[in-house]
Rosetta silent file (secondary structure, phi, psi, omega in degrees, C-alpha in Angstrom):
SEQUENCE: MTEYVLTRVANGTGIITLDRPKALNSLSLDMVRALAQALQAWRDDASIHAVVIRSSSEKALCAGGDIRFFHEVGRATPMGGSALLEDFFTEEYALNHLIHFYPKPYIALMDGVVMGGGMGIAQGGPGCGLRIVTERTKMAMPEVNIGLFPDVGGSHFLSHAPGRLGHYLALTGATVGAADALYLGLADLFVPGERMGDLHALVDATPGAALADAIRVFAAPFMTQAGASELQAQRDRIDAHFGAPSVAGVMAALAGDADPFAQKALSLLRQRSPLMMCVTREMLERAASLDVADCLRMERALVRRNFEHGEVLEGVRALVIDKDNNPHWNPSTLDDVTPAMVARFFEPVWPDYAHPLRHL
SCORE:     score description
SCORE:     0.000 S_00000001
   1 L     0.000  -39.201  176.359  130.803  112.033   96.510 S_00000001
   2 L  -153.600  142.720  179.343  128.461  110.885   99.280 S_00000001
   3 L   -78.502   -4.845 -175.113  128.903  109.035  102.539 S_00000001
   4 L   -91.021   -6.708  178.458  125.654  107.136  101.910 S_00000001
   5 E  -123.428  110.414 -177.922  126.989  104.906   99.112 S_00000001
   6 E  -103.618  134.673  179.675  129.827  102.581  100.117 S_00000001
   7 E  -128.458  144.937  174.217  131.709  100.582   97.519 S_00000001
   8 E  -155.522  167.715  178.627  134.296   97.842   97.725 S_00000001
   9 E  -122.748  132.455  177.212  135.542   94.915   95.667 S_00000001
  10 E  -135.709  117.523  173.878  135.761   91.329   96.917 S_00000001
  11 L    56.866   37.421  178.659  136.915   88.415   94.775 S_00000001
  12 L    81.899   12.820  176.394  136.020   90.118   91.517 S_00000001
  13 E  -116.919  127.390  173.164  132.622   91.333   92.724 S_00000001
  14 E   -83.113  124.643 -176.275  131.797   95.008   93.069 S_00000001
  15 E  -115.166  122.769  176.539  129.714   95.490   96.223 S_00000001
  16 E  -107.211  126.176  176.215  127.552   98.568   96.753 S_00000001
  17 E  -118.375  119.666  174.644  126.156   99.160  100.236 S_00000001
  18 E   -81.140  129.246 -171.822  123.532  101.848  100.736 S_00000001
  19 L  -135.289   64.207  174.134  124.079  103.402  104.157 S_00000001
  20 L  -131.957   61.226 -167.765  121.453  106.023  104.895 S_00000001
  21 H   -61.291  -35.771 -177.775  119.414  104.020  107.407 S_00000001
  22 H   -63.466  -26.890  178.582  117.511  106.882  109.056 S_00000001
  23 H  -104.810   17.120 -177.830  115.975  107.727  105.672 S_00000001
  24 L    51.589   37.386  177.433  115.580  104.056  104.664 S_00000001
  25 L    60.761   29.136  175.359  118.234  104.732  102.014 S_00000001
  26 L   -57.247  138.953 -170.319  116.059  107.248  100.145 S_00000001
  27 E   -84.409  126.278  169.789  117.979  108.384   97.090 S_00000001
  28 L   -96.907  170.100  176.814  119.470  111.846   96.817 S_00000001
  29 H   -62.000  -39.691  178.065  120.993  113.237   93.637 S_00000001
  30 H   -62.545  -37.609  178.337  124.462  112.642   95.071 S_00000001
  31 H   -67.310  -41.648  176.538  123.563  108.997   95.752 S_00000001
  32 H   -58.271  -43.713 -178.902  122.281  108.540   92.194 S_00000001
  33 H   -67.718  -38.023  178.783  125.536  109.973   90.892 S_00000001
  34 H   -66.100  -40.263  177.600  127.659  107.779   93.149 S_00000001
  35 H   -63.038  -46.986 -179.225  125.788  104.676   91.988 S_00000001
  36 H   -62.604  -41.551 -179.410  126.166  105.616   88.336 S_00000001
  37 H   -62.215  -45.328 -179.758  129.859  106.377   88.761 S_00000001
  38 H   -64.978  -45.866 -176.731  130.574  103.015   90.409 S_00000001
  39 H   -66.880  -37.479  177.573  128.542  101.003   87.922 S_00000001
  40 H   -66.520  -40.088  179.521  130.098  102.713   84.916 S_00000001
  41 H   -65.611  -43.673 -178.632  133.602  102.114   86.271 S_00000001
  42 H   -72.500  -29.945  177.320  132.915   98.445   87.015 S_00000001
  43 H   -58.356  -37.894 -175.143  131.166   97.902   83.684 S_00000001
  44 L   -98.313    8.158 -178.660  134.412   98.700   81.896 S_00000001
  45 L  -102.987  112.077 -176.055  136.725   96.912   84.376 S_00000001
  46 L   -65.965  -16.265 -179.788  137.615   93.425   83.160 S_00000001
  47 L   -84.832   -8.950  178.483  138.545   92.346   86.695 S_00000001
  48 L  -100.905  122.717 -174.342  134.950   92.866   87.913 S_00000001
  49 L  -111.744  -10.830  178.940  132.652   89.968   87.025 S_00000001
  50 E  -159.728  160.843  176.993  129.505   90.728   89.039 S_00000001
  51 E  -129.260  138.133  174.310  127.869   93.499   91.074 S_00000001
  52 E  -120.430  133.965  172.179  125.899   93.213   94.317 S_00000001
  53 E  -117.243  131.062 -173.997  123.726   95.983   95.723 S_00000001
  54 E  -146.844 -178.396  179.328  122.686   95.701   99.354 S_00000001
  55 E  -122.775  156.359  173.947  121.889   97.777  102.433 S_00000001
  56 L   -78.595   -8.857 -176.152  123.643   98.308  105.725 S_00000001
  57 L  -129.732  143.074  176.878  120.251   97.741  107.400 S_00000001
  58 L   -77.165   -5.605 -178.164  117.717   94.926  107.204 S_00000001
  59 L   -75.050  -29.630 -175.774  114.922   97.515  107.365 S_00000001
  60 E  -164.093  138.376  162.935  115.257   98.654  103.755 S_00000001
  61 E   -75.556  -53.125  177.723  117.218   98.308  100.578 S_00000001
  62 E  -167.817  127.334 -177.178  115.769  101.634   99.427 S_00000001
  63 L   -87.534   -0.324  177.685  112.445  103.334  100.148 S_00000001
  64 L   126.175 -161.753  176.117  112.551  105.461   96.989 S_00000001
  65 E   -78.491  162.571 -179.659  113.579  108.953   96.040 S_00000001
  66 L   -78.519   92.943 -171.555  114.016  111.696   98.613 S_00000001
  67 H   -72.777  -22.568  172.684  110.522  113.188   98.373 S_00000001
  68 H   -63.996  -38.219  175.625  111.257  116.017  100.808 S_00000001
  69 H   -62.459  -43.109  179.179  113.889  117.102   98.278 S_00000001
  70 H   -56.927  -44.378 -177.006  111.266  116.887   95.505 S_00000001
  71 H   -67.499  -43.155 -176.689  108.977  119.204   97.456 S_00000001
  72 H   -64.220  -51.901 -174.808  111.705  121.684   98.375 S_00000001
  73 H   -83.842  -22.959  178.253  113.249  122.136   94.943 S_00000001
  74 H   -67.593  -21.644  178.969  110.019  121.550   93.021 S_00000001
  75 L   -96.083    0.716 -175.302  108.621  124.744   94.513 S_00000001
  76 L   -97.737  161.238  169.317  111.769  126.756   93.760 S_00000001
  77 L   -77.053  165.973  175.256  112.861  128.793   90.766 S_00000001
  78 H   -52.547  -38.825  178.571  115.873  127.505   88.798 S_00000001
  79 H   -65.058  -30.225 -178.555  117.988  129.961   90.791 S_00000001
  80 H   -89.437   -4.028  173.623  116.511  128.483   93.959 S_00000001
  81 L   129.292   -3.684 -175.467  117.187  124.888   93.046 S_00000001
  82 H   -67.652  -21.568  175.126  114.515  123.530   90.710 S_00000001
  83 H   -60.658  -29.544  177.398  117.183  122.760   88.096 S_00000001
  84 H   -65.512  -30.921  176.680  118.384  120.100   90.540 S_00000001
  85 H   -64.255  -44.099  176.547  114.982  118.444   90.223 S_00000001
  86 H   -60.488  -44.628  178.608  115.476  118.162   86.464 S_00000001
  87 H   -60.422  -42.820 -176.303  118.945  116.732   87.035 S_00000001
  88 H   -58.347  -53.242 -174.444  117.645  114.208   89.558 S_00000001
  89 H   -70.141  -37.504  176.770  115.058  112.603   87.313 S_00000001
  90 H   -61.339  -47.438 -176.209  117.224  112.670   84.196 S_00000001
  91 H   -74.321  -34.383  177.359  120.145  111.048   85.988 S_00000001
  92 H   -64.383  -44.677 -178.461  118.001  108.602   87.964 S_00000001
  93 H   -69.198  -35.187  174.092  116.293  107.293   84.825 S_00000001
  94 H   -63.233  -37.783  175.650  119.629  107.026   83.019 S_00000001
  95 H   -64.080  -42.919  177.570  120.843  104.970   85.995 S_00000001
  96 H   -58.675  -40.549  178.520  117.776  102.719   85.731 S_00000001
  97 H   -66.140  -43.627  177.781  118.588  102.137   82.053 S_00000001
  98 H   -57.298  -43.296 -179.051  122.232  101.371   82.876 S_00000001
  99 H   -68.098  -43.059 -177.294  121.109   98.783   85.445 S_00000001
 100 H   -60.003  -36.333 -175.967  118.525   97.155   83.179 S_00000001
 101 L  -108.909   24.774 -176.783  121.123   96.506   80.470 S_00000001
 102 L   -61.695  136.684 -173.845  124.140   95.896   82.690 S_00000001
 103 L   -83.289    2.532  179.654  126.543   93.512   80.927 S_00000001
 104 L  -128.960  158.788  177.278  127.453   91.614   84.116 S_00000001
 105 L   -52.686  130.282 -179.267  125.327   89.853   86.747 S_00000001
 106 E  -119.658  107.700 -167.539  123.576   92.512   88.812 S_00000001
 107 E  -109.111  116.633 -176.782  122.489   91.008   92.113 S_00000001
 108 E  -108.168  122.809  176.680  120.032   92.927   94.298 S_00000001
 109 E   -92.851   96.633 -169.158  119.494   91.903   97.920 S_00000001
 110 E   -92.523   59.383 -179.510  115.923   93.175   98.337 S_00000001
 111 L   -88.644  135.472  179.304  115.670   92.834  102.103 S_00000001
 112 L    79.094 -147.866 -176.175  113.201   95.101  103.911 S_00000001
 113 E   -74.818  127.422  175.024  111.494   98.031  102.178 S_00000001
 114 E  -135.612   97.777 -173.118  111.983   98.203   98.398 S_00000001
 115 E  -136.596  150.911  174.072  109.727  100.868   96.961 S_00000001
 116 L    51.542 -119.747  179.897  109.624  103.366   94.118 S_00000001
 117 H   -57.336  -24.427  174.548  113.163  104.419   93.290 S_00000001
 118 H   -65.351  -35.716  174.784  114.349  101.378   95.239 S_00000001
 119 H   -66.526  -36.404 -179.929  112.668   99.197   92.646 S_00000001
 120 H   -62.039  -33.048  179.913  114.435  101.154   89.937 S_00000001
 121 L   -94.333   -0.997  179.266  117.858  100.241   91.304 S_00000001
 122 L  -106.876  -22.271 -173.469  116.870   96.629   92.052 S_00000001
 123 L   -88.934   73.380  171.337  115.179   95.591   88.810 S_00000001
 124 L   -63.085  150.520 -177.229  118.066   94.443   86.679 S_00000001
 125 L   -70.307  172.405 -176.219  116.963   93.293   83.244 S_00000001
 126 L   -61.743  -21.048 -179.703  116.438   89.661   82.204 S_00000001
 127 L   -85.494   -8.853 -175.129  119.965   89.466   80.854 S_00000001
 128 L  -140.927  -26.822 -167.556  121.662   90.427   84.104 S_00000001
 129 E   -75.301  138.874  169.773  119.306   90.685   87.065 S_00000001
 130 E  -136.404  112.725 -168.708  119.210   88.360   90.052 S_00000001
 131 E  -116.824  119.544 -175.869  116.782   89.619   92.693 S_00000001
 132 E  -108.899  131.073  176.952  116.644   88.088   96.184 S_00000001
 133 E  -118.258  162.598  177.487  113.778   88.704   98.619 S_00000001
 134 L  -129.925  177.900  176.529  113.221   87.727  102.267 S_00000001
 135 L   -67.673  -11.930  177.116  110.209   87.507  104.580 S_00000001
 136 L   -89.159   -7.866 -176.550  111.015   91.125  105.515 S_00000001
 137 L   -62.376  129.418  173.647  110.613   92.371  101.949 S_00000001
 138 E  -126.690  102.050 -171.741  107.964   95.075  101.533 S_00000001
 139 E  -107.287  137.887  177.115  107.709   95.882   97.851 S_00000001
 140 E  -163.955  158.171  165.435  105.589   98.581   96.238 S_00000001
 141 L  -116.683   82.576 -168.132  105.330  101.225   93.567 S_00000001
 142 L   -93.980   20.564 -173.676  103.445  103.692   95.796 S_00000001
 143 H   -58.380  -32.288  179.844  103.885  106.874   93.776 S_00000001
 144 H   -60.977  -23.276  178.625  100.127  107.370   93.353 S_00000001
 145 H   -60.178  -30.993 -177.093  100.005  107.917   97.132 S_00000001
 146 H  -110.539   18.585  177.241  101.777  111.250   96.656 S_00000001
 147 L    77.261   24.099  175.540  100.160  112.308   93.385 S_00000001
 148 L  -111.057 -151.456  178.841  102.920  110.974   91.141 S_00000001
 149 L  -148.284  159.123 -179.789  102.971  107.824   88.963 S_00000001
 150 L   -65.586  112.540 -177.112  105.101  104.649   88.941 S_00000001
 151 L  -114.480 -143.378 -178.654  108.345  105.761   87.315 S_00000001
 152 L    47.366   35.148 -176.604  111.995  104.541   87.365 S_00000001
 153 L    89.436    0.966  179.715  111.031  102.092   84.608 S_00000001
 154 H   -59.951  -31.259  177.452  107.841  101.079   86.405 S_00000001
 155 H   -60.051  -33.303  179.492  105.854  101.761   83.265 S_00000001
 156 H   -79.136  -54.759 -173.040  107.822   98.942   81.651 S_00000001
 157 H   -74.332  -25.426  175.955  108.006   96.309   84.361 S_00000001
 158 H   -77.527  -35.710  179.017  104.453   96.858   85.619 S_00000001
 159 H   -71.017  -16.134  178.005  102.960   96.785   82.119 S_00000001
 160 L  -104.543    7.720  173.825  104.719   93.447   81.583 S_00000001
 161 L   -70.588  160.035 -177.771  103.556   91.850   84.837 S_00000001
 162 L   -58.715  137.497  175.147  101.125   88.926   84.486 S_00000001
 163 L    53.193 -130.077  179.877   97.593   89.875   83.471 S_00000001
 164 L  -107.096   20.941 -178.389   96.454   93.109   85.111 S_00000001
 165 H   -64.406  -35.436  177.923   98.565   92.697   88.227 S_00000001
 166 H   -65.211  -36.976  176.530  100.765   95.622   87.212 S_00000001
 167 H   -65.612  -40.778  177.408   97.693   97.823   86.893 S_00000001
 168 H   -59.359  -49.166 -179.252   96.584   96.732   90.358 S_00000001
 169 H   -63.908  -40.699 -175.543   99.958   97.628   91.901 S_00000001
 170 H   -69.162  -41.989 -174.737  100.224  100.912   90.007 S_00000001
 171 H   -81.408  -33.615 -179.750   96.745  102.239   90.774 S_00000001
 172 H   -87.965  -30.242 -172.040   96.474  101.101   94.387 S_00000001
 173 L    71.124   18.286 -174.762  100.116  101.564   95.423 S_00000001
 174 L   -63.981  149.347  177.540   99.631   98.394   97.488 S_00000001
 175 L   -95.195  136.791  178.614  102.558   96.771   99.288 S_00000001
 176 E  -125.478  163.168 -179.875  103.359   93.106   98.646 S_00000001
 177 L  -105.580 -163.556 -171.471  105.711   90.580  100.197 S_00000001
 178 H   -61.359  -47.721 -175.874  108.119   87.942   98.975 S_00000001
 179 H   -61.654  -42.375  178.497  105.633   85.394   97.604 S_00000001
 180 H   -67.282  -39.265  179.316  103.795   88.022   95.584 S_00000001
 181 H   -60.328  -41.239  178.047  107.061   89.516   94.322 S_00000001
 182 H   -65.758  -43.156 -179.486  108.115   86.098   93.032 S_00000001
 183 H   -65.981  -36.734  179.453  104.737   85.511   91.382 S_00000001
 184 H   -69.160  -16.448 -173.500  104.821   88.947   89.767 S_00000001
 185 L    81.106   19.350  179.175  108.199   88.220   88.227 S_00000001
 186 L  -104.065    8.579  173.479  109.756   91.077   90.207 S_00000001
 187 L  -152.566  158.939 -175.338  111.998   88.757   92.241 S_00000001
 188 L  -116.618  -36.172 -173.097  113.865   85.538   91.469 S_00000001
 189 E  -136.576  152.970  174.723  114.936   83.885   94.723 S_00000001
 190 E  -116.044  134.197  174.602  113.878   83.694   98.362 S_00000001
 191 L  -132.546  128.639  177.333  116.324   83.564  101.270 S_00000001
 192 L   -59.587  143.755 -179.570  115.165   83.587  104.925 S_00000001
 193 H   -54.267  -36.002 -177.808  116.223   86.695  106.783 S_00000001
 194 H   -69.350  -13.564  179.217  118.147   84.607  109.301 S_00000001
 195 H  -103.396    5.446 -179.316  120.348   83.293  106.473 S_00000001
 196 H   -66.586  -31.806  175.167  121.250   86.668  105.000 S_00000001
 197 H   -60.434  -40.996  177.046  124.472   86.723  107.007 S_00000001
 198 H   -65.337  -37.087  178.921  125.450   83.470  105.313 S_00000001
 199 H   -66.209  -40.895  177.387  124.575   84.973  101.938 S_00000001
 200 H   -62.100  -39.681  178.269  126.786   87.992  102.617 S_00000001
 201 H   -65.567  -37.902  177.695  129.629   85.649  103.538 S_00000001
 202 H   -62.450  -41.169  179.128  129.035   83.698  100.318 S_00000001
 203 H   -59.667  -44.472 -178.615  129.307   86.916   98.316 S_00000001
 204 H   -68.810  -32.272 -171.879  132.674   87.718   99.873 S_00000001
 205 H   -91.207  -15.815 -172.695  134.063   84.201   99.500 S_00000001
 206 L   -99.529  133.824  174.641  132.929   83.355   95.956 S_00000001
 207 L   -56.856  139.543 -175.372  134.728   84.477   92.788 S_00000001
 208 H   -55.274  -36.537 -177.764  132.583   86.991   90.964 S_00000001
 209 H   -64.208  -23.397 -177.426  132.420   84.917   87.794 S_00000001
 210 H  -107.435    2.425 -168.482  130.727   82.095   89.736 S_00000001
 211 H   -66.473  -47.230 -176.215  128.665   84.208   92.128 S_00000001
 212 H   -58.655  -44.672  179.591  125.258   84.227   90.426 S_00000001
 213 H   -66.650  -38.172  179.931  125.228   80.433   90.087 S_00000001
 214 H   -64.630  -37.851  178.385  126.468   79.986   93.652 S_00000001
 215 H   -67.863  -38.592  177.664  123.621   82.168   94.965 S_00000001
 216 H   -61.650  -42.672  178.673  121.060   80.172   92.994 S_00000001
 217 H   -65.314  -42.954  179.887  122.369   76.953   94.534 S_00000001
 218 H   -60.520  -41.727 -174.015  122.402   78.522   98.010 S_00000001
 219 H   -83.946  -18.758 -173.353  118.815   79.759   97.708 S_00000001
 220 H   -51.869  -42.745 -177.660  117.281   76.711   96.022 S_00000001
 221 H   -67.596  -13.304 -173.314  116.335   74.876   99.256 S_00000001
 222 H   -98.625   -5.756 -170.951  114.394   77.889  100.537 S_00000001
 223 H   -58.297  -34.915 -178.773  112.018   78.556   97.647 S_00000001
 224 H   -72.701  -12.359 -178.128  109.117   76.689   99.257 S_00000001
 225 H   -84.389   -5.158 -178.178  109.480   78.868  102.367 S_00000001
 226 H   -70.321  -19.725  178.954  108.326   82.026  100.607 S_00000001
 227 L    89.586 -174.132 -177.374  104.701   81.065  101.254 S_00000001
 228 L   -91.368  145.477  179.521  101.602   81.426   99.115 S_00000001
 229 L   -88.460  120.544  175.735  100.964   84.414   96.872 S_00000001
 230 H   -66.622  -36.157  179.528   97.755   86.313   97.625 S_00000001
 231 H   -65.040  -33.984  175.573   97.921   87.919   94.199 S_00000001
 232 H   -65.350  -41.735  179.231   97.990   84.484   92.600 S_00000001
 233 H   -66.118  -30.562 -177.478   94.921   83.515   94.612 S_00000001
 234 L  -100.053   10.202 -172.596   93.192   86.760   93.584 S_00000001
 235 H   -55.375  -47.662 -177.418   94.441   86.741   89.983 S_00000001
 236 H   -61.993  -42.229  179.876   91.067   86.153   88.316 S_00000001
 237 H   -64.431  -44.461 -179.793   89.408   88.883   90.374 S_00000001
 238 H   -63.932  -46.294 -179.325   92.217   91.374   89.670 S_00000001
 239 H   -60.873  -39.713 -178.608   92.260   90.621   85.941 S_00000001
 240 H   -68.115  -50.907 -174.529   88.503   91.051   85.709 S_00000001
 241 H   -73.001  -45.309 -176.717   88.198   94.284   87.666 S_00000001
 242 H   -82.591   -0.555  172.176   91.410   96.016   86.562 S_00000001
 243 L   -87.319   -0.286  176.874   90.759   95.016   82.973 S_00000001
 244 L   -60.205  152.744 -172.176   87.936   97.566   82.820 S_00000001
 245 L   -77.840    3.583  178.872   88.454  100.186   80.082 S_00000001
 246 L  -158.725  165.548  176.287   88.840  103.139   82.463 S_00000001
 247 H   -63.219  -40.416  177.286   89.658  103.978   86.077 S_00000001
 248 H   -59.872  -39.152  177.684   85.977  104.709   86.630 S_00000001
 249 H   -65.958  -38.808  176.671   85.205  101.275   85.248 S_00000001
 250 H   -60.676  -47.574 -177.449   87.730   99.670   87.577 S_00000001
 251 H   -67.021  -36.247  177.194   86.199  101.369   90.594 S_00000001
 252 H   -65.711  -40.628  178.847   82.671  100.455   89.528 S_00000001
 253 H   -64.002  -43.079  178.283   83.698   96.818   89.125 S_00000001
 254 H   -64.950  -39.601 -179.097   85.322   96.783   92.564 S_00000001
 255 H   -62.492  -27.721 -179.952   82.282   98.477   94.104 S_00000001
 256 L   -87.612    5.575 -178.306   80.120   95.624   92.832 S_00000001
 257 L  -117.934  114.936 -175.737   82.300   92.969   94.490 S_00000001
 258 L   -79.677   -5.775 -179.382   81.719   92.434   98.214 S_00000001
 259 L   -59.255  138.747 -178.549   84.893   90.381   98.653 S_00000001
 260 H   -56.204  -35.697  179.689   87.224   91.980  101.254 S_00000001
 261 H   -62.479  -45.563  179.657   90.122   92.030   98.793 S_00000001
 262 H   -64.653  -41.489 -178.712   88.083   94.031   96.271 S_00000001
 263 H   -68.131  -34.753  176.149   86.781   96.393   98.919 S_00000001
 264 H   -66.101  -42.675  177.987   90.276   97.051  100.246 S_00000001
 265 H   -61.644  -42.036  178.790   91.487   97.852   96.728 S_00000001
 266 H   -62.360  -41.164  178.378   88.534  100.200   96.233 S_00000001
 267 H   -60.700  -39.795  178.152   89.318  101.944   99.506 S_00000001
 268 H   -65.428  -44.487 -178.642   92.884  102.547   98.343 S_00000001
 269 H   -61.988  -35.323 -178.917   91.765  103.960   94.992 S_00000001
 270 L   -66.502  -15.972  179.424   89.416  106.399   96.702 S_00000001
 271 L   -92.326  -12.491 -171.304   92.420  107.973   98.442 S_00000001
 272 L   -87.157  164.641  174.959   94.474  108.514   95.295 S_00000001
 273 L   -65.516  119.678  178.578   94.711  111.461   92.940 S_00000001
 274 H   -56.918  -43.217 -179.415   91.910  110.973   90.386 S_00000001
 275 H   -63.715  -46.275 -175.444   93.980  112.642   87.666 S_00000001
 276 H   -72.834  -25.618  171.423   97.142  110.655   88.340 S_00000001
 277 H   -63.765  -42.328  179.814   95.249  107.354   88.421 S_00000001
 278 H   -67.945  -40.650  177.018   93.977  108.156   84.932 S_00000001
 279 H   -63.860  -42.523 -179.272   97.435  109.241   83.761 S_00000001
 280 H   -62.570  -44.460  179.507   98.976  106.098   85.260 S_00000001
 281 H   -61.789  -44.316  178.946   96.490  103.813   83.523 S_00000001
 282 H   -63.323  -40.110  178.008   97.111  105.523   80.177 S_00000001
 283 H   -58.673  -45.871 -178.793  100.872  105.283   80.745 S_00000001
 284 H   -65.666  -38.015  177.543  100.693  101.524   81.308 S_00000001
 285 H   -62.032  -42.811  179.645   98.572  101.006   78.195 S_00000001
 286 H   -69.650  -40.083 -174.728  101.141  102.882   76.132 S_00000001
 287 H   -65.106  -25.909 -176.465  104.131  101.247   77.821 S_00000001
 288 L   -58.782  -23.967 -178.679  103.001   97.730   76.914 S_00000001
 289 L  -111.632   12.568 -179.162  104.219   98.289   73.343 S_00000001
 290 L  -109.104  155.474  173.032  107.359  100.325   74.155 S_00000001
 291 L   -84.548  177.323 -174.009  110.921   99.249   74.905 S_00000001
 292 H   -60.477  -45.334 -177.616  112.696  100.211   78.123 S_00000001
 293 H   -62.452  -43.234 -179.735  114.344  103.349   76.733 S_00000001
 294 H   -68.828  -33.161  174.348  111.100  104.697   75.308 S_00000001
 295 H   -62.009  -45.119 -179.998  109.314  103.957   78.589 S_00000001
 296 H   -66.732  -36.742  176.621  111.908  105.968   80.490 S_00000001
 297 H   -65.600  -39.968  176.613  111.686  108.804   77.974 S_00000001
 298 H   -62.628  -45.291  179.590  107.898  108.828   78.370 S_00000001
 299 H   -61.053  -37.640 -177.810  108.233  108.873   82.164 S_00000001
 300 H   -64.276  -39.041  176.656  110.708  111.739   81.986 S_00000001
 301 H   -69.453  -38.838  179.540  108.202  113.883   80.110 S_00000001
 302 H   -62.908  -36.936  177.048  105.416  112.847   82.492 S_00000001
 303 H   -60.939  -45.272  179.063  107.484  113.987   85.479 S_00000001
 304 H   -59.314  -46.842 -179.556  107.865  117.442   83.943 S_00000001
 305 H   -62.866  -36.905 -178.375  104.121  117.644   83.278 S_00000001
 306 H   -65.398  -45.401  179.905  103.342  116.463   86.796 S_00000001
 307 H   -70.245  -30.829  173.664  105.433  119.134   88.485 S_00000001
 308 H   -60.459  -42.550 -178.760  103.988  121.743   86.120 S_00000001
 309 H   -71.807  -41.269  177.400  100.527  120.712   87.298 S_00000001
 310 L    99.642    3.829 -176.178  101.588  120.497   90.962 S_00000001
 311 H   -62.071  -40.951 -179.465   99.805  117.300   91.985 S_00000001
 312 H   -68.139  -33.747  178.392  102.926  115.704   93.444 S_00000001
 313 H   -64.438  -39.608  177.798  103.751  118.844   95.408 S_00000001
 314 H   -69.457  -39.842  179.115  100.339  118.713   97.046 S_00000001
 315 H   -63.161  -44.182  178.949  100.643  115.001   97.717 S_00000001
 316 H   -66.877  -39.902  176.922  104.032  115.339   99.394 S_00000001
 317 H   -55.136  -48.036 -173.473  102.787  118.328  101.383 S_00000001
 318 H   -71.605  -36.844 -172.946   99.841  116.372  102.750 S_00000001
 319 H   -95.577  -25.226 -171.411  101.599  113.102  103.499 S_00000001
 320 H  -122.159  -40.821 -175.084  105.143  114.148  104.398 S_00000001
 321 H   -83.532  -65.534  179.784  105.480  117.888  105.091 S_00000001
 322 L   -84.230  -23.707  178.078  102.308  118.913  106.951 S_00000001
 323 L    57.101   35.617  175.536  101.241  115.299  107.574 S_00000001
 324 L   -87.751   -8.027  178.575   97.560  116.193  107.585 S_00000001
 325 L    52.824   34.500 -178.742   96.847  113.244  105.258 S_00000001
 326 L  -135.754   67.933 -178.833   94.308  115.412  103.465 S_00000001
 327 L   -67.430  140.025  176.907   95.607  116.143   99.979 S_00000001
 328 L   -97.860   84.923 -176.403   93.524  118.561   97.916 S_00000001
 329 L   -67.073  149.337 -179.020   93.701  116.770   94.591 S_00000001
 330 L  -131.409  107.810   -0.671   93.080  118.765   91.415 S_00000001
 331 L   -69.555  163.503 -175.485   90.557  117.782   90.119 S_00000001
 332 L   -86.862  -17.089 -179.000   89.090  116.447   93.332 S_00000001
 333 L  -130.568  155.481  179.519   86.819  113.828   91.756 S_00000001
 334 H   -64.291  -34.475 -179.501   87.145  111.283   88.990 S_00000001
 335 H   -61.957  -24.832 -176.843   84.087  112.719   87.243 S_00000001
 336 H   -90.913   -2.921  177.272   85.957  115.991   86.754 S_00000001
 337 L   -82.562  121.457 -178.795   88.959  114.411   85.010 S_00000001
 338 L  -102.105  156.807  175.215   88.648  115.011   81.265 S_00000001
 339 H   -56.170  -33.716 -179.859   90.433  113.193   78.418 S_00000001
 340 H   -65.745  -36.553  177.665   92.118  116.504   77.558 S_00000001
 341 H   -62.499  -43.376  179.575   93.645  116.728   81.035 S_00000001
 342 H   -67.676  -45.235 -178.323   95.138  113.274   80.660 S_00000001
 343 H   -59.760  -33.377 -179.876   96.293  113.901   77.094 S_00000001
 344 H   -56.954  -36.233 -178.925   98.134  117.031   78.241 S_00000001
 345 H   -65.690  -24.047 -175.330  100.526  114.870   80.270 S_00000001
 346 L  -101.756    4.729  174.174  101.561  112.978   77.132 S_00000001
 347 L   -71.111  138.178 -178.922  102.248  115.996   74.941 S_00000001
 348 L   -56.490  137.182  176.760  105.959  116.190   74.042 S_00000001
 349 L   -89.929  -37.710 -178.642  107.967  118.439   76.326 S_00000001
 350 L  -126.655  155.533  165.004  111.049  118.586   74.098 S_00000001
 351 L   -61.148  153.434 -177.399  111.762  117.912   70.428 S_00000001
 352 H   -54.344  -37.289 -176.271  113.175  114.404   70.061 S_00000001
 353 H   -72.072  -13.697 -177.876  116.649  115.775   69.396 S_00000001
 354 H  -111.086    1.224 -179.338  116.601  117.719   72.687 S_00000001
 355 L   -60.414  133.369 -176.865  115.101  115.087   74.995 S_00000001
 356 L   -62.614  -18.406  178.007  117.370  114.714   78.048 S_00000001
 357 L  -112.204   26.299 -177.113  117.300  110.910   77.623 S_00000001
 358 L   -63.787  -22.698 -174.399  117.691  110.913   73.814 S_00000001
 359 L   -88.733   -2.189 -179.960  120.971  108.989   74.055 S_00000001
 360 L   -65.026    0.000    0.000  119.548  105.910   75.815 S_00000001
């Protein structure tokens, strides 16, 4: 189906290798389909006892969705390809759900860049997921950078992060490393980059039924090497500022704090889409009381509303297509964002019986 997703079986373990290094393994629709096909086949194969997802390159597990594709087909008519955009998000979110509830250990080697859609294919649920990071890990949900919002289940896992740390990551789009990922609960184990070759050999040599436990034993001596978490050190400040009742309140709180960490966060917020920051905050508030399937269904409707509005198309144009780094956000200021604008994003797109993710 695609040359960018390689699959093999070793000792009862299904191994997926993403091999699109020039694009940092950015996900195409064909890649999403290849992943889903492999995982569905292995889910129902009694000879497969665990799954590992990894990259052919130490630079990235996956940098997200193919945003050039989003821009190209998002501006097209259905005849010109926009139907593929609908397919992409429906199938990607269904894949995220499949991974979250996978009935076998799902082991993600989160070496290098793991952002956006990469997080969606790495965040196995508490019943199956085992997530390994290295000192090269660069983790983020940076969708606000391009006028989108944290999707691929991000509404769920960010709204369940400690305190207001998920709000901080979602609104700033900030990148964090291994220690922060562990503190956030978005990673489980640390392995030094220089030992990843040994870990790959362990995967090949260990029976799948024993693999998850063997990896935990292998990684145990390295946990202290992950370093200190800056987010843990800044937890009180983040909880206080990002606990404000609105995005405007968050920015006002940050503006009143001269600490460099607060000022850096404020600088990031000033670059983001005012509308999508407000939509993202509302999404996280709602997601805190929803299960995974309902979070993904909410995100699927939000994606439709976002492309209808066009904010993501402008963001991708400015940052990726024209590279002028000067997006013309609509509205351009936070003061011009009204509650009605935000509420519009959460209006149902389909009747419940017709929702593309109704079967989750």
